[in-house]
Coordinates of C-alpha atoms in Angstrom, one line a residue:
M1 CA 0.0 0.0 0.0
S2 CA 2.8 2.5 0.9
E3 CA 4.4 1.8 -2.5
Q4 CA 1.2 2.5 -4.3
V5 CA 0.7 5.8 -2.4
S6 CA 4.3 6.8 -3.2
L7 CA 3.7 6.1 -6.9
A8 CA 0.5 8.1 -6.9
C9 CA 2.2 11.0 -5.2
N10 CA 5.0 11.0 -7.8
S11 CA 2.5 10.9 -10.6
L12 CA 0.4 13.7 -9.2
L13 CA 3.6 15.8 -8.7
N14 CA 4.9 14.9 -12.2
E15 CA 8.2 13.7 -10.7
E16 CA 10.1 10.9 -12.6
N17 CA 13.0 10.3 -10.1
G18 CA 10.9 10.0 -7.0
V19 CA 10.5 12.6 -4.2
D20 CA 9.5 12.6 -0.5
C21 CA 5.9 13.8 -0.2
V22 CA 3.4 14.2 2.6
F23 CA -0.3 13.5 2.1
N24 CA -3.0 15.1 4.3
P25 CA -6.2 13.0 4.0
T26 CA -8.1 15.1 6.6
C27 CA -10.4 18.0 6.2
F28 CA -8.2 20.4 8.2
E29 CA -4.7 21.9 7.7
R30 CA -1.9 19.9 9.3
K31 CA 1.1 21.7 10.7
E32 CA 3.8 19.5 12.3
Y33 CA 7.3 18.1 12.2
I34 CA 7.9 15.1 9.8
H35 CA 10.9 12.8 10.4
C36 CA 12.4 12.1 7.0
G37 CA 15.8 10.4 6.7
N38 CA 18.1 12.0 9.3
Q39 CA 16.2 15.3 9.6
W40 CA 13.0 16.7 11.0
I41 CA 11.2 19.1 8.7
W42 CA 8.4 21.5 9.7
T43 CA 5.6 20.9 7.2
E44 CA 2.3 22.7 6.6
V45 CA -0.2 20.7 4.4
E46 CA -3.6 22.0 3.2
P47 CA -6.7 19.7 3.6
F48 CA -6.9 16.8 1.2
S49 CA -3.7 17.7 -0.5
I50 CA -0.1 16.5 -1.1
T51 CA 3.1 18.6 -0.7
V52 CA 6.8 17.9 -1.3
L53 CA 9.0 17.8 1.8
R54 CA 11.4 20.8 1.5
D55 CA 14.6 21.2 3.5
S56 CA 13.6 24.4 5.2
P57 CA 14.9 24.6 8.8
S58 CA 12.2 25.9 11.2
K59 CA 12.8 29.1 13.1
R60 CA 10.2 28.2 15.6
K61 CA 11.0 28.3 19.3
S62 CA 12.1 25.0 20.9
V63 CA 10.6 23.2 23.8
Q64 CA 12.1 24.2 27.1
R65 CA 12.8 21.7 29.8
K66 CA 13.6 22.9 33.3
G67 CA 13.9 20.2 35.9
M68 CA 10.6 18.2 35.6
T69 CA 8.8 20.9 33.7
L70 CA 8.1 21.0 29.9
E71 CA 7.1 24.2 28.2
N72 CA 6.4 25.5 24.7
A73 CA 4.5 28.5 23.3
Y74 CA 1.1 26.8 24.1
C75 CA 1.4 25.1 27.5
S76 CA 3.4 24.2 30.5
V77 CA 3.3 20.9 32.3
R78 CA 5.1 19.6 35.4
F79 CA 5.8 15.9 36.3
T80 CA 6.9 14.2 39.5
H81 CA 9.8 11.7 39.4
S82 CA 7.1 9.0 39.7
G83 CA 5.5 10.0 36.4
Q84 CA 2.4 11.9 37.5
I85 CA 1.4 15.3 36.3
T86 CA 1.1 17.9 39.0
Y87 CA -0.2 20.7 36.8
L88 CA -0.9 21.5 33.1
T89 CA -1.4 25.2 32.2
D90 CA -2.7 26.8 29.0
K91 CA -0.3 29.7 28.5
R92 CA -2.6 31.5 26.1
T93 CA -5.4 31.9 28.7
G94 CA -3.5 31.4 32.0
R95 CA -5.9 28.6 33.0
V96 CA -4.8 25.5 34.9
L97 CA -6.4 22.7 32.9
L98 CA -5.1 19.8 35.1
Q99 CA -4.1 19.6 38.7
T100 CA -3.3 15.9 38.6
G101 CA -3.0 13.4 35.8
N102 CA -1.3 10.4 34.3
V103 CA -2.0 8.4 37.4
F104 CA -1.8 4.6 36.6
K105 CA -4.2 2.5 38.7
W106 CA -4.3 -1.3 39.0
Y107 CA -7.6 -2.9 39.9
R108 CA -8.7 -6.5 40.5
D109 CA -11.0 -7.4 37.7
M110 CA -13.3 -10.5 37.9
G111 CA -15.5 -9.6 35.0
D112 CA -15.5 -11.0 31.4
A113 CA -14.6 -9.3 28.1
W114 CA -18.0 -7.4 28.0
D115 CA -18.7 -6.5 31.6
F116 CA -17.0 -5.6 34.9
Y117 CA -17.9 -4.5 38.4
S118 CA -19.6 -1.1 38.3
G119 CA -18.1 -0.1 41.6
Y120 CA -14.5 -0.8 40.7
A121 CA -13.5 2.9 41.3
K122 CA -14.4 2.5 45.0
A123 CA -12.6 -0.8 45.4
P124 CA -9.0 -1.0 46.6
C125 CA -6.4 -0.4 43.9
V126 CA -2.7 0.0 43.6
V127 CA -1.3 3.3 42.3
W128 CA 1.7 2.7 40.1
E129 CA 4.8 4.9 40.5
A130 CA 7.7 5.0 38.1
E131 CA 10.8 3.1 39.3
N132 CA 13.1 5.4 37.3
F133 CA 13.1 7.9 34.5
E134 CA 15.4 9.4 31.9
L135 CA 15.4 12.5 29.8
Y136 CA 14.2 12.1 26.2
E137 CA 15.2 14.2 23.2
E138 CA 14.9 13.5 19.5
G139 CA 15.0 16.2 16.9
P140 CA 12.5 18.9 18.0
R141 CA 11.0 16.7 20.7
K142 CA 11.8 16.9 24.4
G143 CA 10.3 15.0 27.3
F144 CA 10.8 12.0 29.6
I145 CA 10.8 8.2 29.6
F146 CA 9.2 6.7 32.7
R147 CA 9.6 3.0 33.6
Y148 CA 7.1 1.1 35.7
R149 CA 7.1 -2.5 37.1
K150 CA 4.4 -4.5 38.8
N151 CA 5.2 -8.2 39.5
E152 CA 6.2 -9.4 36.0
T153 CA 4.5 -6.6 34.1
V154 CA 6.7 -3.9 32.7
L155 CA 5.6 -0.6 31.3
E156 CA 7.7 2.1 29.5
Q157 CA 6.0 5.4 28.9
K158 CA 7.5 8.1 26.7
V159 CA 6.0 11.6 27.2
F160 CA 7.1 14.6 25.0
M161 CA 6.2 18.0 23.5
E162 CA 7.1 19.5 20.1
P163 CA 7.5 23.2 19.3
D164 CA 4.5 25.1 18.1
S165 CA 2.1 22.4 19.0
P166 CA -0.5 22.2 21.9
R167 CA -0.2 18.4 22.0
L168 CA 1.3 16.5 24.9
V169 CA 2.1 13.0 23.5
F170 CA 2.1 9.8 25.6
E171 CA 3.5 6.7 24.0
C172 CA 3.2 3.5 26.1
N173 CA 4.9 0.1 25.5
I174 CA 3.8 -2.6 28.0
D175 CA 4.5 -6.3 28.5
F176 CA 1.3 -7.3 30.4
K177 CA 1.6 -10.5 32.4
E178 CA -1.2 -10.4 35.0
Q179 CA -4.5 -12.4 35.2
R180 CA -7.8 -10.8 36.2
H181 CA -6.5 -7.3 36.5
M182 CA -7.4 -3.9 34.8
L183 CA -5.0 -1.1 34.2
R184 CA -6.3 2.5 33.9
T185 CA -4.9 6.0 33.8
D186 CA -6.7 8.8 35.5
F187 CA -6.8 12.6 34.9
Y188 CA -8.5 15.3 36.9
P189 CA -9.4 18.2 34.6
E190 CA -10.1 21.7 36.1
I191 CA -12.9 22.2 33.6
Q192 CA -16.5 23.4 34.4
T193 CA -18.8 21.4 32.2
D194 CA -21.7 18.9 32.5
H195 CA -20.9 16.8 29.4
V196 CA -18.2 15.4 27.2
R197 CA -18.2 14.8 23.5
C198 CA -17.0 11.4 22.2
G199 CA -16.0 10.5 18.7
I200 CA -18.1 7.7 17.0
Q201 CA -18.1 6.2 13.6
F202 CA -20.1 8.9 12.0
G203 CA -19.5 12.1 13.9
D204 CA -19.7 12.5 17.7
V205 CA -22.2 12.1 20.6
K206 CA -22.6 14.2 23.8
R207 CA -22.6 12.3 27.1
D208 CA -23.6 13.6 30.5
I209 CA -21.0 13.5 33.3
R210 CA -23.6 14.3 35.9
P211 CA -26.1 11.5 35.6
R212 CA -29.7 12.5 36.1
T213 CA -31.4 9.2 35.3
A214 CA -31.0 5.5 36.0
E215 CA -30.1 4.9 32.4
A216 CA -27.3 7.5 32.5
S217 CA -26.0 6.2 35.8
A218 CA -25.7 2.7 34.3
Q219 CA -23.3 4.2 31.7
Y220 CA -20.4 4.2 34.1
E221 CA -18.1 3.2 31.2
I222 CA -18.6 5.0 27.9
C223 CA -17.2 4.5 24.4
A224 CA -15.1 7.1 22.5
Q225 CA -13.5 6.2 19.2
R226 CA -10.3 8.1 18.5
W227 CA -11.1 11.1 20.6
L228 CA -12.9 12.5 23.7
D229 CA -13.3 16.2 24.3
Y230 CA -13.6 17.5 27.9
S231 CA -14.2 21.3 27.4
E232 CA -16.0 24.3 28.5
Q233 CA -16.8 27.3 26.3
Q234 CA -13.3 29.0 26.4
C235 CA -10.9 26.1 26.9
G236 CA -10.6 22.4 27.6
I237 CA -8.7 19.2 26.9
T238 CA -9.1 16.7 24.1
F239 CA -7.8 13.2 24.4
L240 CA -6.7 11.8 21.0
C241 CA -6.5 8.0 21.2
G242 CA -6.3 5.6 18.3
D243 CA -6.2 2.4 20.4
I244 CA -8.2 3.2 23.6
H245 CA -12.0 3.3 23.5
G246 CA -13.3 2.8 27.1
F247 CA -13.6 5.8 29.4
C248 CA -15.2 6.8 32.6
A249 CA -16.1 10.5 32.6
E250 CA -17.4 12.3 35.7
E251 CA -17.2 15.8 37.1
K252 CA -13.5 16.8 37.1
Y253 CA -12.5 13.2 36.5
L254 CA -11.6 11.2 33.5
S255 CA -10.3 7.6 33.5
A256 CA -9.1 5.7 30.4
N257 CA -9.3 1.9 30.4
L258 CA -5.9 0.7 29.0
L259 CA -5.8 -3.1 29.5
R260 CA -7.9 -5.9 31.0
S261 CA -6.8 -9.5 31.5
T262 CA -10.1 -11.3 31.6
E263 CA -10.5 -15.1 31.4
H264 CA -13.7 -15.3 29.3
P265 CA -14.1 -15.8 26.4
C266 CA -10.4 -15.7 25.9
N267 CA -8.4 -17.0 28.8
R268 CA -5.5 -14.7 28.3
G269 CA -7.2 -11.4 27.6
D270 CA -4.8 -8.5 26.9
I271 CA -1.8 -10.5 28.2
G272 CA 1.4 -10.0 26.1

C-alpha cells in the first residue's frame, strides 16, 4: 500500500525520479514536524492535498525543559519523578487545565470481556509509580521516559512535546503479564462542564458527566472512538487516542481503560 501511495504522489507531482511527499487526508490543515531520513522538517499541508517535503529549517521556538517541567508556546506541564502530572497550564489563557494526571491505577477485575464491576472505582487499587526515568530528546521533541514495574508486568512510557504544538504526547509500551486485572490511567481536569463529546463512527455524541437518570447512571463506562473532548466554552482538553475506546467521565474526573486480563471468552485477555 505504501508503495502505491508513493507512486500516486509522484504521478500527481509529475516527478520521474521520486520525491519525498506528505499526504494530508483530513479536512483540516496539518502543521507538524515530519521525520524524514536524518532530519526533522516543519511541514504545513492543506486539507486533502499533497506537498513535497522541503529542507527548510524551522525558526520556531524550541521546547524548554527545566527540571521536571516541559514548556512551549502553548502550554506548561510539570511531572513528578514517579511520572504523575502535577499541573498543566494553558499559557494562552493562563488557565490551569489539570491539577493531577497520568495516574496509573491497577484494579482487581473478575469480569468478562464485556462487563466488569460497576463499583470498581471505589474498590482498593494499587497506584503505580515509576521506578526510574530518563530525559528524552529526539529532533525537536523533548520529554521524559518513565519506567514502571508490577510483578512481572513492565511498562515504559514516553512523554514529550514539540515546538508550536499544543499536544502533549504519551506513548506506552507494555508487557502485560497479570491475570484478572485492569489497568487504567486517571486525569483530573479543572474544567467546568456537564458533558463530554465522544467520537463515534459517523461524527460525535454528547454524554452527561452528571447522571440524572438511572439509564445515565448505568453508563459508568462510555465508548469514544479516536477522541474524547472535555471542554467548556473558552478552553478544555481533548484526548486523542487511536487504540483506547473505554472511558469513565465524571465531574472533574476522566479515566481511560488501558488493558484488561479477563479469562472469558479468551483465557489470556490482553496479556502479552
